[in-house]
PDB file of C-alpha atoms in Angstrom:
ATOM      1  CA  UNK W   1      94.803  79.805  91.648  1.00 49.00           C
ATOM      2  CA  UNK W   2      97.399  79.015  94.390  1.00 51.00           C
ATOM      3  CA  UNK W   3      96.349  79.046  98.004  1.00 56.00           C
ATOM      4  CA  UNK W   4      98.188  81.804  99.845  1.00 58.00           C
ATOM      5  CA  UNK W   5      99.374  79.290 102.410  1.00 59.00           C
ATOM      6  CA  UNK W   6     101.009  77.376  99.550  1.00 62.00           C
ATOM      7  CA  UNK W   7     102.428  80.417  97.703  1.00 68.00           C
ATOM      8  CA  UNK W   8     106.066  79.360  97.127  1.00 64.00           C
ATOM      9  CA  UNK W   9     107.283  82.934  96.852  1.00 66.00           C
ATOM     10  CA  UNK W  10     105.733  83.941 100.194  1.00 69.00           C
ATOM     11  CA  UNK W  11     107.031  80.777 101.877  1.00 65.00           C
ATOM     12  CA  UNK W  12     110.540  81.409 100.533  1.00 64.00           C
ATOM     13  CA  UNK W  13     110.583  85.038 101.683  1.00 66.00           C
ATOM     14  CA  UNK W  14     109.357  84.149 105.176  1.00 66.00           C
ATOM     15  CA  UNK W  15     111.762  81.243 105.568  1.00 61.00           C
ATOM     16  CA  UNK W  16     114.654  83.378 104.408  1.00 62.00           C
ATOM     17  CA  UNK W  17     113.728  86.237 106.744  1.00 60.00           C
ATOM     18  CA  UNK W  18     112.684  84.297 109.858  1.00 58.00           C
ATOM     19  CA  UNK W  19     115.010  81.278 109.813  1.00 60.00           C
ATOM     20  CA  UNK W  20     118.667  82.226 110.367  1.00 55.00           C
ATOM     21  CA  UNK W  21     121.387  80.280 108.554  1.00 52.00           C
ATOM     22  CA  UNK W  22     123.663  77.996 110.569  1.00 49.00           C
ATOM     23  CA  UNK W  23     126.724  80.313 110.596  1.00 50.00           C
ATOM     24  CA  UNK W  24     124.623  83.239 111.841  1.00 52.00           C
ATOM     25  CA  UNK W  25     122.469  81.351 114.300  1.00 56.00           C
ATOM     26  CA  UNK W  26     124.603  82.193 117.326  1.00 57.00           C
ATOM     27  CA  UNK W  27     124.569  85.899 116.362  1.00 54.00           C
ATOM     28  CA  UNK W  28     120.825  85.710 115.885  1.00 54.00           C
ATOM     29  CA  UNK W  29     120.346  84.216 119.367  1.00 63.00           C
ATOM     30  CA  UNK W  30     122.535  86.851 121.016  1.00 61.00           C
ATOM     31  CA  UNK W  31     120.794  89.713 119.228  1.00 60.00           C
ATOM     32  CA  UNK W  32     117.397  88.240 120.114  1.00 64.00           C
ATOM     33  CA  UNK W  33     118.327  87.983 123.771  1.00 68.00           C
ATOM     34  CA  UNK W  34     119.569  91.603 123.794  1.00 65.00           C
ATOM     35  CA  UNK W  35     116.364  92.823 122.210  1.00 65.00           C
ATOM     36  CA  UNK W  36     114.239  90.877 124.716  1.00 70.00           C
ATOM     37  CA  UNK W  37     116.313  92.221 127.604  1.00 69.00           C
ATOM     38  CA  UNK W  38     115.933  95.781 126.315  1.00 66.00           C
ATOM     39  CA  UNK W  39     112.155  95.365 126.038  1.00 66.00           C
ATOM     40  CA  UNK W  40     111.949  93.921 129.538  1.00 71.00           C
ATOM     41  CA  UNK W  41     114.004  96.786 130.965  1.00 67.00           C
ATOM     42  CA  UNK W  42     111.799  99.295 129.145  1.00 67.00           C
ATOM     43  CA  UNK W  43     108.662  97.756 130.620  1.00 67.00           C
ATOM     44  CA  UNK W  44     110.215  97.625 134.070  1.00 69.00           C
ATOM     45  CA  UNK W  45     111.209 101.309 133.877  1.00 66.00           C
ATOM     46  CA  UNK W  46     107.706 102.213 132.704  1.00 65.00           C
ATOM     47  CA  UNK W  47     106.107 100.282 135.559  1.00 66.00           C
ATOM     48  CA  UNK W  48     108.429 101.925 138.083  1.00 66.00           C
ATOM     49  CA  UNK W  49     107.567 105.391 136.780  1.00 63.00           C
ATOM     50  CA  UNK W  50     103.867 104.573 137.005  1.00 62.00           C
ATOM     51  CA  UNK W  51     104.207 103.487 140.621  1.00 62.00           C
ATOM     52  CA  UNK W  52     106.150 106.584 141.630  1.00 63.00           C
ATOM     53  CA  UNK W  53     104.134 109.259 139.857  1.00 61.00           C
ATOM     54  CA  UNK W  54     100.699 110.704 140.553  1.00 56.00           C
ATOM     55  CA  UNK W  55     100.287 112.120 137.070  1.00 61.00           C
ATOM     56  CA  UNK W  56      96.833 111.163 135.783  1.00 58.00           C
ATOM     57  CA  UNK W  57      98.107 111.377 132.225  1.00 74.00           C
ATOM     58  CA  UNK W  58     100.915 108.878 132.680  1.00 80.00           C
ATOM     59  CA  UNK W  59      99.198 106.095 130.715  1.00 82.00           C
ATOM     60  CA  UNK W  60      98.301 108.427 127.883  1.00 86.00           C
ATOM     61  CA  UNK W  61     101.953 109.467 127.676  1.00 84.00           C
ATOM     62  CA  UNK W  62     103.112 105.858 127.765  1.00 84.00           C
ATOM     63  CA  UNK W  63     100.711 104.944 124.958  1.00 89.00           C
ATOM     64  CA  UNK W  64     101.868 107.946 122.892  1.00 89.00           C
ATOM     65  CA  UNK W  65     105.508 107.020 123.431  1.00 86.00           C
ATOM     66  CA  UNK W  66     104.873 103.416 122.388  1.00 89.00           C
ATOM     67  CA  UNK W  67     103.142 104.488 119.189  1.00 92.00           C
ATOM     68  CA  UNK W  68     105.918 106.970 118.369  1.00 91.00           C
ATOM     69  CA  UNK W  69     108.565 104.215 118.750  1.00 88.00           C
ATOM     70  CA  UNK W  70     106.579 101.836 116.590  1.00 91.00           C
ATOM     71  CA  UNK W  71     106.112 104.533 113.935  1.00 93.00           C
ATOM     72  CA  UNK W  72     109.847 105.251 114.032  1.00 90.00           C
ATOM     73  CA  UNK W  73     110.547 101.560 113.384  1.00 89.00           C
ATOM     74  CA  UNK W  74     108.097 101.600 110.486  1.00 92.00           C
ATOM     75  CA  UNK W  75     109.519 104.730 108.856  1.00 92.00           C
ATOM     76  CA  UNK W  76     113.079 103.511 109.261  1.00 90.00           C
ATOM     77  CA  UNK W  77     112.493  99.831 108.566  1.00 89.00           C
ATOM     78  CA  UNK W  78     109.752  99.495 105.963  1.00 90.00           C
ATOM     79  CA  UNK W  79     111.683 101.132 103.070  1.00 91.00           C
ATOM     80  CA  UNK W  80     114.766  99.002 103.758  1.00 88.00           C
ATOM     81  CA  UNK W  81     112.698  95.824 104.091  1.00 87.00           C
ATOM     82  CA  UNK W  82     111.156  95.896 100.633  1.00 90.00           C
ATOM     83  CA  UNK W  83     113.418  98.204  98.571  1.00 89.00           C
ATOM     84  CA  UNK W  84     115.562  95.268  97.495  1.00 87.00           C
ATOM     85  CA  UNK W  85     112.754  92.762  96.982  1.00 86.00           C
ATOM     86  CA  UNK W  86     112.986  92.774  93.166  1.00 86.00           C
ATOM     87  CA  UNK W  87     116.083  94.818  92.332  1.00 86.00           C
ATOM     88  CA  UNK W  88     118.401  92.478  94.229  1.00 85.00           C
ATOM     89  CA  UNK W  89     117.025  89.496  92.362  1.00 84.00           C
ATOM     90  CA  UNK W  90     117.734  91.354  89.113  1.00 84.00           C
ATOM     91  CA  UNK W  91     121.285  91.949  90.239  1.00 84.00           C
ATOM     92  CA  UNK W  92     121.704  88.306  91.238  1.00 81.00           C
ATOM     93  CA  UNK W  93     120.227  87.095  87.889  1.00 81.00           C
ATOM     94  CA  UNK W  94     117.450  85.130  89.636  1.00 78.00           C
ATOM     95  CA  UNK W  95     114.494  87.324  88.645  1.00 75.00           C
ATOM     96  CA  UNK W  96     114.156  85.812  85.163  1.00 74.00           C
ATOM     97  CA  UNK W  97     113.643  82.381  86.743  1.00 73.00           C
ATOM     98  CA  UNK W  98     110.773  83.749  88.776  1.00 74.00           C
ATOM     99  CA  UNK W  99     109.017  85.360  85.805  1.00 74.00           C
ATOM    100  CA  UNK W 100     108.726  82.032  83.957  1.00 74.00           C
ATOM    101  CA  UNK W 101     106.885  80.315  86.800  1.00 73.00           C
ATOM    102  CA  UNK W 102     103.120  79.757  86.819  1.00 72.00           C
ATOM    103  CA  UNK W 103     102.637  82.419  89.492  1.00 78.00           C
ATOM    104  CA  UNK W 104     100.180  85.145  88.530  1.00 85.00           C
ATOM    105  CA  UNK W 105     101.127  88.836  88.787  1.00 85.00           C
ATOM    106  CA  UNK W 106      99.118  89.429  91.959  1.00 86.00           C
ATOM    107  CA  UNK W 107     100.655  86.373  93.559  1.00 85.00           C
ATOM    108  CA  UNK W 108     104.153  87.637  92.842  1.00 86.00           C
ATOM    109  CA  UNK W 109     103.471  91.181  94.004  1.00 89.00           C
ATOM    110  CA  UNK W 110     101.556  90.296  97.149  1.00 89.00           C
ATOM    111  CA  UNK W 111     103.892  87.444  97.945  1.00 86.00           C
ATOM    112  CA  UNK W 112     106.875  89.802  97.859  1.00 88.00           C
ATOM    113  CA  UNK W 113     105.018  92.437  99.868  1.00 91.00           C
ATOM    114  CA  UNK W 114     103.748  90.107 102.562  1.00 89.00           C
ATOM    115  CA  UNK W 115     106.992  88.210 102.793  1.00 86.00           C
ATOM    116  CA  UNK W 116     108.903  91.395 103.539  1.00 88.00           C
ATOM    117  CA  UNK W 117     106.248  93.077 105.696  1.00 91.00           C
ATOM    118  CA  UNK W 118     105.325  90.280 108.087  1.00 88.00           C
ATOM    119  CA  UNK W 119     108.709  90.104 109.856  1.00 86.00           C
ATOM    120  CA  UNK W 120     108.587  93.816 110.563  1.00 89.00           C
ATOM    121  CA  UNK W 121     104.984  93.443 111.772  1.00 90.00           C
ATOM    122  CA  UNK W 122     106.153  90.746 114.204  1.00 87.00           C
ATOM    123  CA  UNK W 123     108.772  93.124 115.501  1.00 86.00           C
ATOM    124  CA  UNK W 124     106.060  95.723 116.163  1.00 89.00           C
ATOM    125  CA  UNK W 125     104.245  93.171 118.336  1.00 88.00           C
ATOM    126  CA  UNK W 126     106.933  93.809 120.995  1.00 83.00           C
ATOM    127  CA  UNK W 127     105.016  96.961 121.804  1.00 85.00           C
ATOM    128  CA  UNK W 128     101.690  95.137 122.269  1.00 88.00           C
ATOM    129  CA  UNK W 129     102.199  94.393 125.988  1.00 85.00           C
ATOM    130  CA  UNK W 130     102.766  98.098 126.694  1.00 85.00           C
ATOM    131  CA  UNK W 131      99.577  99.017 124.809  1.00 90.00           C
ATOM    132  CA  UNK W 132      97.595  96.379 126.726  1.00 88.00           C
ATOM    133  CA  UNK W 133      99.093  97.682 129.978  1.00 84.00           C
ATOM    134  CA  UNK W 134      97.909 101.224 129.216  1.00 86.00           C
ATOM    135  CA  UNK W 135      94.439 100.036 128.372  1.00 89.00           C
ATOM    136  CA  UNK W 136      94.227  97.833 131.477  1.00 86.00           C
ATOM    137  CA  UNK W 137      95.074 100.717 133.830  1.00 82.00           C
ATOM    138  CA  UNK W 138      93.102 103.336 131.889  1.00 83.00           C
ATOM    139  CA  UNK W 139      90.220 101.816 129.840  1.00 87.00           C
ATOM    140  CA  UNK W 140      89.397 105.256 128.425  1.00 87.00           C
ATOM    141  CA  UNK W 141      92.345 104.731 126.061  1.00 89.00           C
ATOM    142  CA  UNK W 142      90.880 101.654 124.356  1.00 91.00           C
ATOM    143  CA  UNK W 143      89.629 103.432 121.206  1.00 91.00           C
ATOM    144  CA  UNK W 144      92.717 105.643 121.052  1.00 91.00           C
ATOM    145  CA  UNK W 145      94.969 102.593 121.264  1.00 93.00           C
ATOM    146  CA  UNK W 146      93.111 100.741 118.522  1.00 94.00           C
ATOM    147  CA  UNK W 147      93.099 103.718 116.170  1.00 94.00           C
ATOM    148  CA  UNK W 148      96.754 104.482 116.908  1.00 94.00           C
ATOM    149  CA  UNK W 149      97.777 100.888 116.233  1.00 95.00           C
ATOM    150  CA  UNK W 150      95.710 100.900 113.041  1.00 96.00           C
ATOM    151  CA  UNK W 151      97.604 104.029 111.893  1.00 95.00           C
ATOM    152  CA  UNK W 152     100.932 102.271 112.500  1.00 96.00           C
ATOM    153  CA  UNK W 153      99.862  99.184 110.532  1.00 96.00           C
ATOM    154  CA  UNK W 154      98.454 101.225 107.614  1.00 97.00           C
ATOM    155  CA  UNK W 155     101.670 103.270 107.538  1.00 96.00           C
ATOM    156  CA  UNK W 156     103.723 100.061 107.486  1.00 96.00           C
ATOM    157  CA  UNK W 157     101.793  98.651 104.541  1.00 96.00           C
ATOM    158  CA  UNK W 158     101.873 101.970 102.651  1.00 97.00           C
ATOM    159  CA  UNK W 159     105.609 102.571 102.988  1.00 97.00           C
ATOM    160  CA  UNK W 160     106.378  98.924 102.248  1.00 95.00           C
ATOM    161  CA  UNK W 161     104.255  99.045  99.086  1.00 96.00           C
ATOM    162  CA  UNK W 162     105.944 102.272  97.951  1.00 96.00           C
ATOM    163  CA  UNK W 163     109.367 100.750  98.529  1.00 94.00           C
ATOM    164  CA  UNK W 164     108.332  97.637  96.584  1.00 94.00           C
ATOM    165  CA  UNK W 165     107.208  99.845  93.699  1.00 94.00           C
ATOM    166  CA  UNK W 166     110.615 101.569  93.750  1.00 93.00           C
ATOM    167  CA  UNK W 167     112.299  98.169  93.661  1.00 91.00           C
ATOM    168  CA  UNK W 168     110.154  96.974  90.764  1.00 90.00           C
ATOM    169  CA  UNK W 169     110.920  99.984  88.587  1.00 90.00           C
ATOM    170  CA  UNK W 170     114.602 100.283  89.482  1.00 88.00           C
ATOM    171  CA  UNK W 171     117.487  98.201  88.193  1.00 85.00           C
ATOM    172  CA  UNK W 172     119.805  98.918  91.137  1.00 89.00           C
ATOM    173  CA  UNK W 173     119.115  98.283  94.826  1.00 89.00           C
ATOM    174  CA  UNK W 174     120.887 101.513  95.755  1.00 91.00           C
ATOM    175  CA  UNK W 175     118.523 103.474  93.546  1.00 91.00           C
ATOM    176  CA  UNK W 176     115.439 101.709  94.893  1.00 92.00           C
ATOM    177  CA  UNK W 177     116.527 102.228  98.508  1.00 91.00           C
ATOM    178  CA  UNK W 178     117.219 105.942  97.922  1.00 93.00           C
ATOM    179  CA  UNK W 179     113.803 106.406  96.306  1.00 94.00           C
ATOM    180  CA  UNK W 180     112.067 104.498  99.091  1.00 93.00           C
ATOM    181  CA  UNK W 181     113.589 106.648 101.827  1.00 93.00           C
ATOM    182  CA  UNK W 182     113.007 109.803  99.810  1.00 95.00           C
ATOM    183  CA  UNK W 183     109.332 108.871  99.534  1.00 94.00           C
ATOM    184  CA  UNK W 184     109.036 108.176 103.270  1.00 93.00           C
ATOM    185  CA  UNK W 185     110.920 111.363 104.112  1.00 93.00           C
ATOM    186  CA  UNK W 186     108.580 113.404 101.944  1.00 93.00           C
ATOM    187  CA  UNK W 187     105.600 112.377 104.074  1.00 93.00           C
ATOM    188  CA  UNK W 188     107.461 112.981 107.324  1.00 93.00           C
ATOM    189  CA  UNK W 189     109.527 116.130 106.618  1.00 93.00           C
ATOM    190  CA  UNK W 190     107.724 117.392 103.508  1.00 92.00           C
ATOM    191  CA  UNK W 191     104.498 117.944 105.428  1.00 91.00           C
ATOM    192  CA  UNK W 192     106.443 119.944 108.024  1.00 89.00           C
ATOM    193  CA  UNK W 193     107.911 122.123 105.267  1.00 90.00           C
ATOM    194  CA  UNK W 194     104.464 122.642 103.687  1.00 88.00           C
ATOM    195  CA  UNK W 195     103.084 123.590 107.076  1.00 85.00           C
ATOM    196  CA  UNK W 196     105.747 126.224 107.579  1.00 83.00           C
ATOM    197  CA  UNK W 197     105.566 127.579 104.026  1.00 86.00           C
ATOM    198  CA  UNK W 198     101.770 127.885 104.211  1.00 82.00           C
ATOM    199  CA  UNK W 199     102.060 130.031 107.323  1.00 77.00           C
ATOM    200  CA  UNK W 200     104.740 132.229 105.732  1.00 81.00           C
ATOM    201  CA  UNK W 201     103.237 132.668 102.262  1.00 80.00           C
ATOM    202  CA  UNK W 202      99.673 133.149 103.441  1.00 74.00           C
ATOM    203  CA  UNK W 203      99.765 135.416 106.516  1.00 70.00           C
ATOM    204  CA  UNK W 204      96.030 135.183 106.889  1.00 66.00           C
ATOM    205  CA  UNK W 205      96.424 131.477 107.589  1.00 66.00           C
ATOM    206  CA  UNK W 206      98.004 131.069 111.011  1.00 64.00           C
ATOM    207  CA  UNK W 207     100.322 128.281 111.970  1.00 66.00           C
ATOM    208  CA  UNK W 208      97.484 126.630 113.864  1.00 69.00           C
ATOM    209  CA  UNK W 209      95.136 126.631 110.884  1.00 71.00           C
ATOM    210  CA  UNK W 210      97.876 125.325 108.590  1.00 70.00           C
ATOM    211  CA  UNK W 211      98.250 122.133 110.594  1.00 79.00           C
ATOM    212  CA  UNK W 212      95.942 120.382 108.084  1.00 80.00           C
ATOM    213  CA  UNK W 213      99.138 119.405 106.211  1.00 85.00           C
ATOM    214  CA  UNK W 214     100.245 117.421 109.259  1.00 88.00           C
ATOM    215  CA  UNK W 215      97.124 115.242 109.109  1.00 90.00           C
ATOM    216  CA  UNK W 216      99.048 112.865 106.802  1.00 93.00           C
ATOM    217  CA  UNK W 217     102.243 112.915 108.872  1.00 93.00           C
ATOM    218  CA  UNK W 218     102.490 109.569 110.691  1.00 94.00           C
ATOM    219  CA  UNK W 219     104.140 111.150 113.719  1.00 94.00           C
ATOM    220  CA  UNK W 220     101.957 114.245 113.983  1.00 91.00           C
ATOM    221  CA  UNK W 221      98.660 112.309 114.143  1.00 93.00           C
ATOM    222  CA  UNK W 222      99.647 110.184 117.149  1.00 92.00           C
ATOM    223  CA  UNK W 223      99.095 112.697 119.954  1.00 89.00           C
ATOM    224  CA  UNK W 224      95.774 114.059 118.528  1.00 90.00           C
ATOM    225  CA  UNK W 225      94.515 110.500 118.024  1.00 90.00           C
ATOM    226  CA  UNK W 226      95.376 109.461 121.579  1.00 89.00           C
ATOM    227  CA  UNK W 227      93.814 112.626 122.996  1.00 86.00           C
ATOM    228  CA  UNK W 228      90.696 112.833 120.816  1.00 83.00           C
ATOM    229  CA  UNK W 229      89.198 109.433 121.330  1.00 79.00           C
ATOM    230  CA  UNK W 230      89.618 108.927 125.033  1.00 71.00           C
ATOM    231  CA  UNK W 231      86.077 108.640 126.382  1.00 59.00           C
ATOM    232  CA  UNK W 232      86.625 111.402 128.947  1.00 57.00           C
ATOM    233  CA  UNK W 233      89.186 113.143 131.078  1.00 48.00           C
ATOM    234  CA  UNK W 234      91.413 114.448 128.291  1.00 51.00           C
ATOM    235  CA  UNK W 235      90.863 117.808 126.637  1.00 52.00           C
ATOM    236  CA  UNK W 236      91.777 118.912 123.105  1.00 55.00           C
ATOM    237  CA  UNK W 237      91.297 121.866 120.819  1.00 56.00           C
ATOM    238  CA  UNK W 238      88.261 121.344 118.599  1.00 57.00           C
ATOM    239  CA  UNK W 239      89.329 124.250 116.371  1.00 64.00           C
ATOM    240  CA  UNK W 240      92.704 122.781 115.441  1.00 75.00           C
ATOM    241  CA  UNK W 241      92.468 121.122 111.983  1.00 81.00           C
ATOM    242  CA  UNK W 242      95.047 118.507 112.989  1.00 83.00           C
ATOM    243  CA  UNK W 243      92.850 117.328 115.858  1.00 84.00           C
ATOM    244  CA  UNK W 244      89.743 117.376 113.711  1.00 84.00           C
ATOM    245  CA  UNK W 245      91.256 115.432 110.814  1.00 86.00           C
ATOM    246  CA  UNK W 246      93.303 112.885 112.763  1.00 85.00           C
ATOM    247  CA  UNK W 247      93.473 109.964 112.204  1.00 90.00           C
ATOM    248  CA  UNK W 248      90.894 109.592 109.415  1.00 93.00           C
ATOM    249  CA  UNK W 249      92.710 111.642 106.784  1.00 93.00           C
ATOM    250  CA  UNK W 250      95.850 109.563 107.188  1.00 95.00           C
ATOM    251  CA  UNK W 251      93.965 106.276 107.095  1.00 95.00           C
ATOM    252  CA  UNK W 252      91.979 107.244 103.952  1.00 96.00           C
ATOM    253  CA  UNK W 253      94.931 108.763 102.047  1.00 96.00           C
ATOM    254  CA  UNK W 254      97.405 106.003 102.901  1.00 97.00           C
ATOM    255  CA  UNK W 255      94.926 103.193 102.231  1.00 96.00           C
ATOM    256  CA  UNK W 256      93.847 104.734  98.926  1.00 97.00           C
ATOM    257  CA  UNK W 257      97.447 105.248  97.733  1.00 96.00           C
ATOM    258  CA  UNK W 258      98.379 101.725  98.813  1.00 97.00           C
ATOM    259  CA  UNK W 259      95.537 100.293  96.744  1.00 96.00           C
ATOM    260  CA  UNK W 260      96.565 102.478  93.796  1.00 97.00           C
ATOM    261  CA  UNK W 261     100.194 101.365  93.977  1.00 95.00           C
ATOM    262  CA  UNK W 262      99.195  97.713  94.167  1.00 95.00           C
ATOM    263  CA  UNK W 263      96.880  98.155  91.186  1.00 95.00           C
ATOM    264  CA  UNK W 264      99.674  99.743  89.166  1.00 94.00           C
ATOM    265  CA  UNK W 265     102.187  97.005  90.054  1.00 93.00           C
ATOM    266  CA  UNK W 266      99.779  94.198  89.188  1.00 92.00           C
ATOM    267  CA  UNK W 267      98.277  95.731  86.039  1.00 92.00           C
ATOM    268  CA  UNK W 268     101.675  96.904  84.747  1.00 90.00           C
ATOM    269  CA  UNK W 269     103.425  93.638  85.667  1.00 86.00           C
ATOM    270  CA  UNK W 270     104.491  92.751  82.131  1.00 86.00           C
ATOM    271  CA  UNK W 271     106.105  96.144  81.653  1.00 86.00           C
ATOM    272  CA  UNK W 272     108.418  96.163  84.666  1.00 83.00           C
ATOM    273  CA  UNK W 273     108.901  92.404  85.133  1.00 77.00           C
ATOM    274  CA  UNK W 274     110.179  91.609  81.617  1.00 79.00           C
ATOM    275  CA  UNK W 275     112.228  94.688  80.829  1.00 70.00           C
TER     276      UNK W 275
END
């Protein structure tokens, strides 16, 4: 069994993603500087607003905004990051060379998944200073910040795994990308549609009671999570299903489906890899 640190597939994916080629190095440096400047300006604006306002909820709002931005990056970036992991190699006629190596199915699947997910995870670390800042100024937000960050990471792994599955069972990158974004959109917008339909079809169930659908929406659980688990000072509605179920429903459902998708990809490797 190959040590993960020596997995050639994982090393190739990370080197290809993290090390720019010579012709694009200048563009990479410029883009990196622009991103760093944007993050610095964002932090500066946040600090200025904190100094000028007397709102006791300012750090809760900053934490919520940071988690929303990170979730937006995950929903928009995870499907694109892994949707071409296998389908592009099929189009470039390099996938057959990979299937005849001594790598085991789980090493191929997890190598592809980790190689495409780690760069996006590193991008999410740009929000870590803001989270630490919120906790430093308001320690009551420690548990909320940890649970919110855990939700973002679990969502990243789940959407990346789903996009990888779409890539494995698709022959074209365009098809895999469309399926990956359709899958992500179903969890974001589909839950909103189900929430509205439940309120309309079942009048006895009010819009507030129907919010249980939103417990698996990665955006909807952020505010309840931040509010629920502050040690004191923040109030929430204990009768709202969304507040009661967040974030545990999302963590359990997303983790379970991620494990199921990985099991299908590994156990069914010979079916999709050699077709």
